Amino acid sequence: MKRVASIQDISCLGRCSLTVALPVLAVMGVECAVIPTAVLSTHTIFPDFTCRDLTDELLPIARHWKSQKVKLDAICSGYLASPAQTEAVCRVFDLLRSEDTLIAVDPAMADHGRLYKPFSPDFPQYMKKVCARADVLLPNLTEACLLTDTPYRESPDESFVRELLRKLSDLAPRVVLTGVSFDSARLGAMSYDRDTGLYYSYFNEKVPASFHGTGDIFTATVLGGMMQGSTLERSMALAVDFTLECIRCTCADPAASWYGVEFEKALPWLARQNESAER
């Protein structure tokens, strides 16, 4: 069984970060070890949430794993709450990666044209250092623009997205841009491989709804697919389809909570895809 380490916060309520990564990777037959960066009472959309910062624990956890000769097939980082955490995560990568360890980075810091509230305008410069350690980088459109010092566009065309991907490849050899849409009916992702110069895009239905945590679902699914031996492109397509299935399940439930997708209902769908792929 493949083993990955997920470095991000755990929100006790909210369906995001580690509470998404753990079950998604488990259903995909991948062991998920965790390095929690913080414990939050809820995710940050809730008012007055509590937060216990765990920055000082990141390197001690990594050093203990190193002393126990823990082998990791992949390490993935997500939401990092401060410049100090970005520096610590870079050191964790350097300490725990081996020659064949995949490093994936979701620079979860912004959306809809702006940084998340806790971050200062210079935070993307710190996140660039984390992204530069990645083998696979998975930003959304806003994060991609911030990482490349590109003016944000609400509705970019394909030439803009391709150029953005090329700029991102200065940071990482393989890049997946999420939330890509060129018309009102389709939504998906586009990737670029710096070594081959090849682009790949995959789209599915665009549902007129927006939910917190879908980026975490997407990243976990891509990582799980790659750990199963799929290509980045096939894993990306699976992640688009699974994220859509999560949204469909949520939209079909009139009693669904407002704070995240009901991804739990879609896990059987993901399990069936895995079973089909194994045959």
PDB file of C-alpha atoms in Angstrom:
ATOM      1  CA  MET A   1       0.000   0.000   0.000  1.00  0.00           C
ATOM      2  CA  LYS A   2       1.266   3.449  -0.891  1.00  0.00           C
ATOM      3  CA  ARG A   3       1.751   5.933   1.946  1.00  0.00           C
ATOM      4  CA  VAL A   4       1.394   9.693   1.619  1.00  0.00           C
ATOM      5  CA  ALA A   5       1.753  12.485   4.157  1.00  0.00           C
ATOM      6  CA  SER A   6      -0.757  15.333   4.092  1.00  0.00           C
ATOM      7  CA  ILE A   7       0.432  18.616   5.607  1.00  0.00           C
ATOM      8  CA  GLN A   8      -2.470  20.955   6.327  1.00  0.00           C
ATOM      9  CA  ASP A   9      -4.867  22.040   9.047  1.00  0.00           C
ATOM     10  CA  ILE A  10      -7.636  19.975  10.568  1.00  0.00           C
ATOM     11  CA  SER A  11     -10.932  21.816  10.876  1.00  0.00           C
ATOM     12  CA  CYS A  12     -13.056  19.966  13.417  1.00  0.00           C
ATOM     13  CA  LEU A  13     -16.197  20.985  11.521  1.00  0.00           C
ATOM     14  CA  GLY A  14     -16.327  22.028   7.897  1.00  0.00           C
ATOM     15  CA  ARG A  15     -15.488  19.234   5.422  1.00  0.00           C
ATOM     16  CA  CYS A  16     -12.112  20.480   4.216  1.00  0.00           C
ATOM     17  CA  SER A  17      -8.376  19.951   4.595  1.00  0.00           C
ATOM     18  CA  LEU A  18      -7.465  16.786   6.516  1.00  0.00           C
ATOM     19  CA  THR A  19     -11.069  15.714   7.158  1.00  0.00           C
ATOM     20  CA  VAL A  20     -11.403  15.454   3.359  1.00  0.00           C
ATOM     21  CA  ALA A  21      -7.952  14.086   2.502  1.00  0.00           C
ATOM     22  CA  LEU A  22      -8.117  11.164   4.943  1.00  0.00           C
ATOM     23  CA  PRO A  23     -11.363   9.532   3.737  1.00  0.00           C
ATOM     24  CA  VAL A  24     -10.778  10.228   0.041  1.00  0.00           C
ATOM     25  CA  LEU A  25      -7.316   8.675   0.081  1.00  0.00           C
ATOM     26  CA  ALA A  26      -8.529   5.760   2.220  1.00  0.00           C
ATOM     27  CA  VAL A  27     -11.263   4.910  -0.299  1.00  0.00           C
ATOM     28  CA  MET A  28      -8.598   4.982  -3.008  1.00  0.00           C
ATOM     29  CA  GLY A  29      -6.525   2.422  -1.131  1.00  0.00           C
ATOM     30  CA  VAL A  30      -3.811   4.829   0.009  1.00  0.00           C
ATOM     31  CA  GLU A  31      -2.519   5.226   3.568  1.00  0.00           C
ATOM     32  CA  CYS A  32      -2.700   8.872   4.638  1.00  0.00           C
ATOM     33  CA  ALA A  33      -0.308   9.966   7.370  1.00  0.00           C
ATOM     34  CA  VAL A  34      -0.923  13.478   8.678  1.00  0.00           C
ATOM     35  CA  ILE A  35       1.137  16.439   9.788  1.00  0.00           C
ATOM     36  CA  PRO A  36      -1.484  18.893  11.095  1.00  0.00           C
ATOM     37  CA  THR A  37      -0.462  22.529  10.853  1.00  0.00           C
ATOM     38  CA  ALA A  38      -3.277  23.772  13.091  1.00  0.00           C
ATOM     39  CA  VAL A  39      -6.463  22.620  14.813  1.00  0.00           C
ATOM     40  CA  LEU A  40      -9.482  24.826  14.113  1.00  0.00           C
ATOM     41  CA  SER A  41     -12.915  24.529  15.704  1.00  0.00           C
ATOM     42  CA  THR A  42     -14.418  25.100  12.245  1.00  0.00           C
ATOM     43  CA  HIS A  43     -13.103  26.216   8.896  1.00  0.00           C
ATOM     44  CA  THR A  44     -12.580  29.921   8.425  1.00  0.00           C
ATOM     45  CA  ILE A  45     -15.941  30.746   6.824  1.00  0.00           C
ATOM     46  CA  PHE A  46     -17.501  30.408  10.287  1.00  0.00           C
ATOM     47  CA  PRO A  47     -17.309  33.490  12.546  1.00  0.00           C
ATOM     48  CA  ASP A  48     -15.309  33.431  15.788  1.00  0.00           C
ATOM     49  CA  PHE A  49     -13.557  30.112  15.121  1.00  0.00           C
ATOM     50  CA  THR A  50     -10.824  28.956  17.491  1.00  0.00           C
ATOM     51  CA  CYS A  51      -7.375  27.999  16.270  1.00  0.00           C
ATOM     52  CA  ARG A  52      -4.401  26.269  17.855  1.00  0.00           C
ATOM     53  CA  ASP A  53      -1.269  26.864  15.771  1.00  0.00           C
ATOM     54  CA  LEU A  54       0.985  23.820  15.492  1.00  0.00           C
ATOM     55  CA  THR A  55       3.909  25.321  13.593  1.00  0.00           C
ATOM     56  CA  ASP A  56       6.347  24.345  16.355  1.00  0.00           C
ATOM     57  CA  GLU A  57       5.309  20.689  16.007  1.00  0.00           C
ATOM     58  CA  LEU A  58       5.956  20.275  12.274  1.00  0.00           C
ATOM     59  CA  LEU A  59       9.694  19.643  12.359  1.00  0.00           C
ATOM     60  CA  PRO A  60       9.626  17.484  15.526  1.00  0.00           C
ATOM     61  CA  ILE A  61       7.039  15.215  13.844  1.00  0.00           C
ATOM     62  CA  ALA A  62       9.178  15.013  10.704  1.00  0.00           C
ATOM     63  CA  ARG A  63      12.350  14.310  12.684  1.00  0.00           C
ATOM     64  CA  HIS A  64      10.626  11.508  14.597  1.00  0.00           C
ATOM     65  CA  TRP A  65       9.405   9.945  11.351  1.00  0.00           C
ATOM     66  CA  LYS A  66      12.928  10.226   9.972  1.00  0.00           C
ATOM     67  CA  SER A  67      14.332   8.468  13.035  1.00  0.00           C
ATOM     68  CA  GLN A  68      11.819   5.649  12.515  1.00  0.00           C
ATOM     69  CA  LYS A  69      12.814   5.309   8.848  1.00  0.00           C
ATOM     70  CA  VAL A  70       9.277   6.071   7.669  1.00  0.00           C
ATOM     71  CA  LYS A  71       9.114   5.866   3.868  1.00  0.00           C
ATOM     72  CA  LEU A  72       6.712   8.200   2.065  1.00  0.00           C
ATOM     73  CA  ASP A  73       5.614   7.694  -1.528  1.00  0.00           C
ATOM     74  CA  ALA A  74       4.265  11.259  -1.635  1.00  0.00           C
ATOM     75  CA  ILE A  75       3.993  14.389   0.475  1.00  0.00           C
ATOM     76  CA  CYS A  76       1.237  16.919  -0.147  1.00  0.00           C
ATOM     77  CA  SER A  77       0.790  20.342   1.425  1.00  0.00           C
ATOM     78  CA  GLY A  78      -2.389  22.404   1.518  1.00  0.00           C
ATOM     79  CA  TYR A  79      -3.510  25.457   3.493  1.00  0.00           C
ATOM     80  CA  LEU A  80      -0.603  27.012   5.405  1.00  0.00           C
ATOM     81  CA  ALA A  81      -1.528  29.765   7.806  1.00  0.00           C
ATOM     82  CA  SER A  82       1.638  31.881   8.018  1.00  0.00           C
ATOM     83  CA  PRO A  83       5.065  32.620   6.530  1.00  0.00           C
ATOM     84  CA  ALA A  84       6.593  30.639   9.387  1.00  0.00           C
ATOM     85  CA  GLN A  85       4.604  27.583   8.327  1.00  0.00           C
ATOM     86  CA  THR A  86       5.757  27.884   4.724  1.00  0.00           C
ATOM     87  CA  GLU A  87       9.366  27.904   5.893  1.00  0.00           C
ATOM     88  CA  ALA A  88       8.785  24.905   8.165  1.00  0.00           C
ATOM     89  CA  VAL A  89       7.054  22.921   5.409  1.00  0.00           C
ATOM     90  CA  CYS A  90       9.972  23.501   3.040  1.00  0.00           C
ATOM     91  CA  ARG A  91      12.250  22.000   5.693  1.00  0.00           C
ATOM     92  CA  VAL A  92       9.856  19.065   6.195  1.00  0.00           C
ATOM     93  CA  PHE A  93       9.945  18.372   2.438  1.00  0.00           C
ATOM     94  CA  ASP A  94      13.730  18.417   2.433  1.00  0.00           C
ATOM     95  CA  LEU A  95      13.928  16.172   5.496  1.00  0.00           C
ATOM     96  CA  LEU A  96      11.407  13.496   4.464  1.00  0.00           C
ATOM     97  CA  ARG A  97      11.571  13.241   0.696  1.00  0.00           C
ATOM     98  CA  SER A  98      13.584  10.492  -0.911  1.00  0.00           C
ATOM     99  CA  GLU A  99      14.596  10.161  -4.537  1.00  0.00           C
ATOM    100  CA  ASP A 100      11.220   8.693  -5.532  1.00  0.00           C
ATOM    101  CA  THR A 101       8.935  10.731  -3.245  1.00  0.00           C
ATOM    102  CA  LEU A 102       6.354  12.787  -5.135  1.00  0.00           C
ATOM    103  CA  ILE A 103       5.841  16.312  -3.790  1.00  0.00           C
ATOM    104  CA  ALA A 104       2.447  17.884  -4.504  1.00  0.00           C
ATOM    105  CA  VAL A 105       1.514  21.410  -3.445  1.00  0.00           C
ATOM    106  CA  ASP A 106      -1.927  22.982  -3.335  1.00  0.00           C
ATOM    107  CA  PRO A 107      -1.147  26.658  -2.591  1.00  0.00           C
ATOM    108  CA  ALA A 108      -4.475  27.181  -0.845  1.00  0.00           C
ATOM    109  CA  MET A 109      -4.408  30.898  -0.147  1.00  0.00           C
ATOM    110  CA  ALA A 110      -6.904  32.698  -2.401  1.00  0.00           C
ATOM    111  CA  ASP A 111     -10.003  32.501  -4.584  1.00  0.00           C
ATOM    112  CA  HIS A 112     -12.340  34.732  -6.582  1.00  0.00           C
ATOM    113  CA  GLY A 113      -9.581  37.268  -7.266  1.00  0.00           C
ATOM    114  CA  ARG A 114      -8.400  37.876  -3.699  1.00  0.00           C
ATOM    115  CA  LEU A 115      -6.344  36.407  -0.880  1.00  0.00           C
ATOM    116  CA  TYR A 116      -8.113  34.743   2.031  1.00  0.00           C
ATOM    117  CA  LYS A 117      -8.678  37.179   4.878  1.00  0.00           C
ATOM    118  CA  PRO A 118      -5.825  36.180   7.226  1.00  0.00           C
ATOM    119  CA  PHE A 119      -3.105  36.720   4.613  1.00  0.00           C
ATOM    120  CA  SER A 120      -1.090  39.864   3.980  1.00  0.00           C
ATOM    121  CA  PRO A 121      -0.298  40.962   0.403  1.00  0.00           C
ATOM    122  CA  ASP A 122       3.249  39.572   0.592  1.00  0.00           C
ATOM    123  CA  PHE A 123       2.144  36.026   1.483  1.00  0.00           C
ATOM    124  CA  PRO A 124       2.333  34.716  -2.119  1.00  0.00           C
ATOM    125  CA  GLN A 125       6.069  35.402  -2.076  1.00  0.00           C
ATOM    126  CA  TYR A 126       6.441  32.973   0.825  1.00  0.00           C
ATOM    127  CA  MET A 127       4.177  30.413  -0.852  1.00  0.00           C
ATOM    128  CA  LYS A 128       6.368  30.542  -3.975  1.00  0.00           C
ATOM    129  CA  LYS A 129       9.158  28.907  -1.951  1.00  0.00           C
ATOM    130  CA  VAL A 130       6.876  25.971  -1.133  1.00  0.00           C
ATOM    131  CA  CYS A 131       5.707  25.694  -4.744  1.00  0.00           C
ATOM    132  CA  ALA A 132       9.309  25.590  -5.954  1.00  0.00           C
ATOM    133  CA  ARG A 133       9.743  22.288  -4.061  1.00  0.00           C
ATOM    134  CA  ALA A 134       6.806  20.679  -5.909  1.00  0.00           C
ATOM    135  CA  ASP A 135       6.779  17.998  -8.576  1.00  0.00           C
ATOM    136  CA  VAL A 136       3.095  18.743  -9.137  1.00  0.00           C
ATOM    137  CA  LEU A 137       1.546  22.142  -8.440  1.00  0.00           C
ATOM    138  CA  LEU A 138      -2.259  22.538  -8.209  1.00  0.00           C
ATOM    139  CA  PRO A 139      -3.402  26.175  -7.911  1.00  0.00           C
ATOM    140  CA  ASN A 140      -6.734  27.713  -8.829  1.00  0.00           C
ATOM    141  CA  LEU A 141      -6.899  30.705 -11.150  1.00  0.00           C
ATOM    142  CA  THR A 142      -6.498  33.337  -8.431  1.00  0.00           C
ATOM    143  CA  GLU A 143      -3.553  31.555  -6.842  1.00  0.00           C
ATOM    144  CA  ALA A 144      -1.916  31.068 -10.236  1.00  0.00           C
ATOM    145  CA  CYS A 145      -2.136  34.785 -10.953  1.00  0.00           C
ATOM    146  CA  LEU A 146      -0.692  35.686  -7.551  1.00  0.00           C
ATOM    147  CA  LEU A 147       2.177  33.203  -7.925  1.00  0.00           C
ATOM    148  CA  THR A 148       3.113  34.582 -11.346  1.00  0.00           C
ATOM    149  CA  ASP A 149       2.442  38.292 -10.701  1.00  0.00           C
ATOM    150  CA  THR A 150      -0.224  38.204 -13.405  1.00  0.00           C
ATOM    151  CA  PRO A 151      -3.256  40.543 -13.286  1.00  0.00           C
ATOM    152  CA  TYR A 152      -6.340  38.481 -12.432  1.00  0.00           C
ATOM    153  CA  ARG A 153      -9.037  37.872 -15.030  1.00  0.00           C
ATOM    154  CA  GLU A 154     -12.498  36.703 -14.029  1.00  0.00           C
ATOM    155  CA  SER A 155     -13.161  34.928 -17.348  1.00  0.00           C
ATOM    156  CA  PRO A 156      -9.857  34.061 -19.032  1.00  0.00           C
ATOM    157  CA  ASP A 157      -9.635  32.624 -22.535  1.00  0.00           C
ATOM    158  CA  GLU A 158      -7.562  29.567 -23.443  1.00  0.00           C
ATOM    159  CA  SER A 159      -4.508  31.537 -24.578  1.00  0.00           C
ATOM    160  CA  PHE A 160      -4.391  33.329 -21.220  1.00  0.00           C
ATOM    161  CA  VAL A 161      -4.615  30.011 -19.336  1.00  0.00           C
ATOM    162  CA  ARG A 162      -1.884  28.416 -21.457  1.00  0.00           C
ATOM    163  CA  GLU A 163       0.435  31.345 -20.818  1.00  0.00           C
ATOM    164  CA  LEU A 164      -0.358  31.194 -17.106  1.00  0.00           C
ATOM    165  CA  LEU A 165       0.531  27.504 -17.038  1.00  0.00           C
ATOM    166  CA  ARG A 166       3.845  28.213 -18.769  1.00  0.00           C
ATOM    167  CA  LYS A 167       4.656  30.846 -16.155  1.00  0.00           C
ATOM    168  CA  LEU A 168       3.764  28.440 -13.349  1.00  0.00           C
ATOM    169  CA  SER A 169       6.111  25.852 -14.828  1.00  0.00           C
ATOM    170  CA  ASP A 170       8.988  28.075 -13.748  1.00  0.00           C
ATOM    171  CA  LEU A 171       8.069  26.935 -10.228  1.00  0.00           C
ATOM    172  CA  ALA A 172       7.214  23.257 -10.827  1.00  0.00           C
ATOM    173  CA  PRO A 173       7.661  20.843 -13.762  1.00  0.00           C
ATOM    174  CA  ARG A 174       4.014  19.718 -13.836  1.00  0.00           C
ATOM    175  CA  VAL A 175       1.127  22.086 -13.177  1.00  0.00           C
ATOM    176  CA  VAL A 176      -2.625  21.572 -12.931  1.00  0.00           C
ATOM    177  CA  LEU A 177      -4.823  24.666 -13.023  1.00  0.00           C
ATOM    178  CA  THR A 178      -8.215  24.046 -11.414  1.00  0.00           C
ATOM    179  CA  GLY A 179     -11.536  25.771 -11.983  1.00  0.00           C
ATOM    180  CA  VAL A 180     -10.931  26.325 -15.692  1.00  0.00           C
ATOM    181  CA  SER A 181     -13.952  27.246 -17.815  1.00  0.00           C
ATOM    182  CA  PHE A 182     -14.233  28.672 -21.314  1.00  0.00           C
ATOM    183  CA  ASP A 183     -18.037  28.618 -21.590  1.00  0.00           C
ATOM    184  CA  SER A 184     -21.125  28.565 -19.374  1.00  0.00           C
ATOM    185  CA  ALA A 185     -21.705  24.811 -19.677  1.00  0.00           C
ATOM    186  CA  ARG A 186     -18.351  23.224 -18.805  1.00  0.00           C
ATOM    187  CA  LEU A 187     -15.907  23.393 -15.923  1.00  0.00           C
ATOM    188  CA  GLY A 188     -12.705  21.463 -15.395  1.00  0.00           C
ATOM    189  CA  ALA A 189      -8.931  21.718 -15.283  1.00  0.00           C
ATOM    190  CA  MET A 190      -5.936  22.125 -17.571  1.00  0.00           C
ATOM    191  CA  SER A 191      -2.420  20.810 -17.071  1.00  0.00           C
ATOM    192  CA  TYR A 192       1.011  21.518 -18.531  1.00  0.00           C
ATOM    193  CA  ASP A 193       4.142  19.385 -18.516  1.00  0.00           C
ATOM    194  CA  ARG A 194       7.317  21.451 -18.748  1.00  0.00           C
ATOM    195  CA  ASP A 195       9.448  18.540 -19.942  1.00  0.00           C
ATOM    196  CA  THR A 196       7.202  17.520 -22.831  1.00  0.00           C
ATOM    197  CA  GLY A 197       5.604  20.896 -23.559  1.00  0.00           C
ATOM    198  CA  LEU A 198       2.210  19.179 -23.691  1.00  0.00           C
ATOM    199  CA  TYR A 199      -1.091  20.606 -22.437  1.00  0.00           C
ATOM    200  CA  TYR A 200      -4.069  18.527 -21.372  1.00  0.00           C
ATOM    201  CA  SER A 201      -7.573  19.703 -20.548  1.00  0.00           C
ATOM    202  CA  TYR A 202     -10.620  17.918 -19.194  1.00  0.00           C
ATOM    203  CA  PHE A 203     -14.099  19.318 -18.625  1.00  0.00           C
ATOM    204  CA  ASN A 204     -17.444  18.145 -17.322  1.00  0.00           C
ATOM    205  CA  GLU A 205     -20.755  19.756 -16.451  1.00  0.00           C
ATOM    206  CA  LYS A 206     -20.652  23.189 -14.839  1.00  0.00           C
ATOM    207  CA  VAL A 207     -23.144  23.340 -11.966  1.00  0.00           C
ATOM    208  CA  PRO A 208     -24.279  26.877 -11.020  1.00  0.00           C
ATOM    209  CA  ALA A 209     -23.184  26.520  -7.393  1.00  0.00           C
ATOM    210  CA  SER A 210     -20.059  27.158  -5.338  1.00  0.00           C
ATOM    211  CA  PHE A 211     -18.956  25.163  -2.304  1.00  0.00           C
ATOM    212  CA  HIS A 212     -16.135  25.369   0.204  1.00  0.00           C
ATOM    213  CA  GLY A 213     -13.632  22.489   0.209  1.00  0.00           C
ATOM    214  CA  THR A 214     -13.902  21.326  -3.388  1.00  0.00           C
ATOM    215  CA  GLY A 215     -10.246  22.212  -4.019  1.00  0.00           C
ATOM    216  CA  ASP A 216      -9.217  19.884  -1.190  1.00  0.00           C
ATOM    217  CA  ILE A 217     -11.328  17.103  -2.701  1.00  0.00           C
ATOM    218  CA  PHE A 218      -9.744  17.668  -6.108  1.00  0.00           C
ATOM    219  CA  THR A 219      -6.172  17.597  -4.800  1.00  0.00           C
ATOM    220  CA  ALA A 220      -6.696  14.474  -2.689  1.00  0.00           C
ATOM    221  CA  THR A 221      -8.228  12.658  -5.668  1.00  0.00           C
ATOM    222  CA  VAL A 222      -5.382  13.611  -8.010  1.00  0.00           C
ATOM    223  CA  LEU A 223      -2.845  12.416  -5.454  1.00  0.00           C
ATOM    224  CA  GLY A 224      -4.753   9.166  -4.868  1.00  0.00           C
ATOM    225  CA  GLY A 225      -4.948   8.486  -8.597  1.00  0.00           C
ATOM    226  CA  MET A 226      -1.231   8.989  -9.060  1.00  0.00           C
ATOM    227  CA  MET A 227      -0.497   6.705  -6.113  1.00  0.00           C
ATOM    228  CA  GLN A 228      -2.589   4.037  -7.834  1.00  0.00           C
ATOM    229  CA  GLY A 229      -0.301   4.322 -10.854  1.00  0.00           C
ATOM    230  CA  SER A 230      -2.461   6.517 -13.067  1.00  0.00           C
ATOM    231  CA  THR A 231      -0.976   9.355 -15.072  1.00  0.00           C
ATOM    232  CA  LEU A 232      -1.408  12.905 -13.896  1.00  0.00           C
ATOM    233  CA  GLU A 233      -3.845  13.483 -16.758  1.00  0.00           C
ATOM    234  CA  ARG A 234      -6.062  10.500 -15.905  1.00  0.00           C
ATOM    235  CA  SER A 235      -5.944  11.419 -12.216  1.00  0.00           C
ATOM    236  CA  MET A 236      -6.953  14.986 -13.053  1.00  0.00           C
ATOM    237  CA  ALA A 237      -9.937  13.761 -15.088  1.00  0.00           C
ATOM    238  CA  LEU A 238     -11.032  11.497 -12.225  1.00  0.00           C
ATOM    239  CA  ALA A 239     -10.745  14.434  -9.817  1.00  0.00           C
ATOM    240  CA  VAL A 240     -12.945  16.631 -12.037  1.00  0.00           C
ATOM    241  CA  ASP A 241     -15.588  13.901 -12.248  1.00  0.00           C
ATOM    242  CA  PHE A 242     -15.509  13.092  -8.519  1.00  0.00           C
ATOM    243  CA  THR A 243     -15.712  16.744  -7.493  1.00  0.00           C
ATOM    244  CA  LEU A 244     -18.748  17.111  -9.761  1.00  0.00           C
ATOM    245  CA  GLU A 245     -20.330  14.014  -8.214  1.00  0.00           C
ATOM    246  CA  CYS A 246     -19.824  15.535  -4.740  1.00  0.00           C
ATOM    247  CA  ILE A 247     -21.543  18.736  -5.878  1.00  0.00           C
ATOM    248  CA  ARG A 248     -24.414  16.805  -7.466  1.00  0.00           C
ATOM    249  CA  CYS A 249     -25.006  14.863  -4.236  1.00  0.00           C
ATOM    250  CA  THR A 250     -25.076  18.096  -2.276  1.00  0.00           C
ATOM    251  CA  CYS A 251     -27.405  19.926  -4.660  1.00  0.00           C
ATOM    252  CA  ALA A 252     -29.823  16.970  -4.579  1.00  0.00           C
ATOM    253  CA  ASP A 253     -30.211  17.253  -0.801  1.00  0.00           C
ATOM    254  CA  PRO A 254     -32.522  20.111   0.263  1.00  0.00           C
ATOM    255  CA  ALA A 255     -31.269  19.717   3.826  1.00  0.00           C
ATOM    256  CA  ALA A 256     -27.577  19.941   2.902  1.00  0.00           C
ATOM    257  CA  SER A 257     -25.454  22.129   5.157  1.00  0.00           C
ATOM    258  CA  TRP A 258     -24.259  25.461   3.825  1.00  0.00           C
ATOM    259  CA  TYR A 259     -20.619  25.024   4.771  1.00  0.00           C
ATOM    260  CA  GLY A 260     -19.412  22.291   2.424  1.00  0.00           C
ATOM    261  CA  VAL A 261     -20.183  19.507  -0.006  1.00  0.00           C
ATOM    262  CA  GLU A 262     -21.615  16.177   1.121  1.00  0.00           C
ATOM    263  CA  PHE A 263     -18.633  14.319  -0.285  1.00  0.00           C
ATOM    264  CA  GLU A 264     -19.361  11.335   1.954  1.00  0.00           C
ATOM    265  CA  LYS A 265     -22.343  10.426  -0.247  1.00  0.00           C
ATOM    266  CA  ALA A 266     -20.086  10.351  -3.315  1.00  0.00           C
ATOM    267  CA  LEU A 267     -17.413   8.072  -1.829  1.00  0.00           C
ATOM    268  CA  PRO A 268     -19.191   4.900  -3.072  1.00  0.00           C
ATOM    269  CA  TRP A 269     -19.016   6.368  -6.600  1.00  0.00           C
ATOM    270  CA  LEU A 270     -15.256   6.876  -6.180  1.00  0.00           C
ATOM    271  CA  ALA A 271     -14.846   3.354  -4.853  1.00  0.00           C
ATOM    272  CA  ARG A 272     -16.608   1.977  -7.952  1.00  0.00           C
ATOM    273  CA  GLN A 273     -14.272   3.921 -10.250  1.00  0.00           C
ATOM    274  CA  ASN A 274     -11.306   2.441  -8.401  1.00  0.00           C
ATOM    275  CA  GLU A 275     -12.700  -1.071  -8.728  1.00  0.00           C
ATOM    276  CA  SER A 276     -13.229  -0.590 -12.466  1.00  0.00           C
ATOM    277  CA  ALA A 277      -9.683   0.701 -12.914  1.00  0.00           C
ATOM    278  CA  GLU A 278      -8.259  -2.349 -11.127  1.00  0.00           C
ATOM    279  CA  ARG A 279     -10.019  -4.845 -13.418  1.00  0.00           C
TER     280      ARG A 279
END
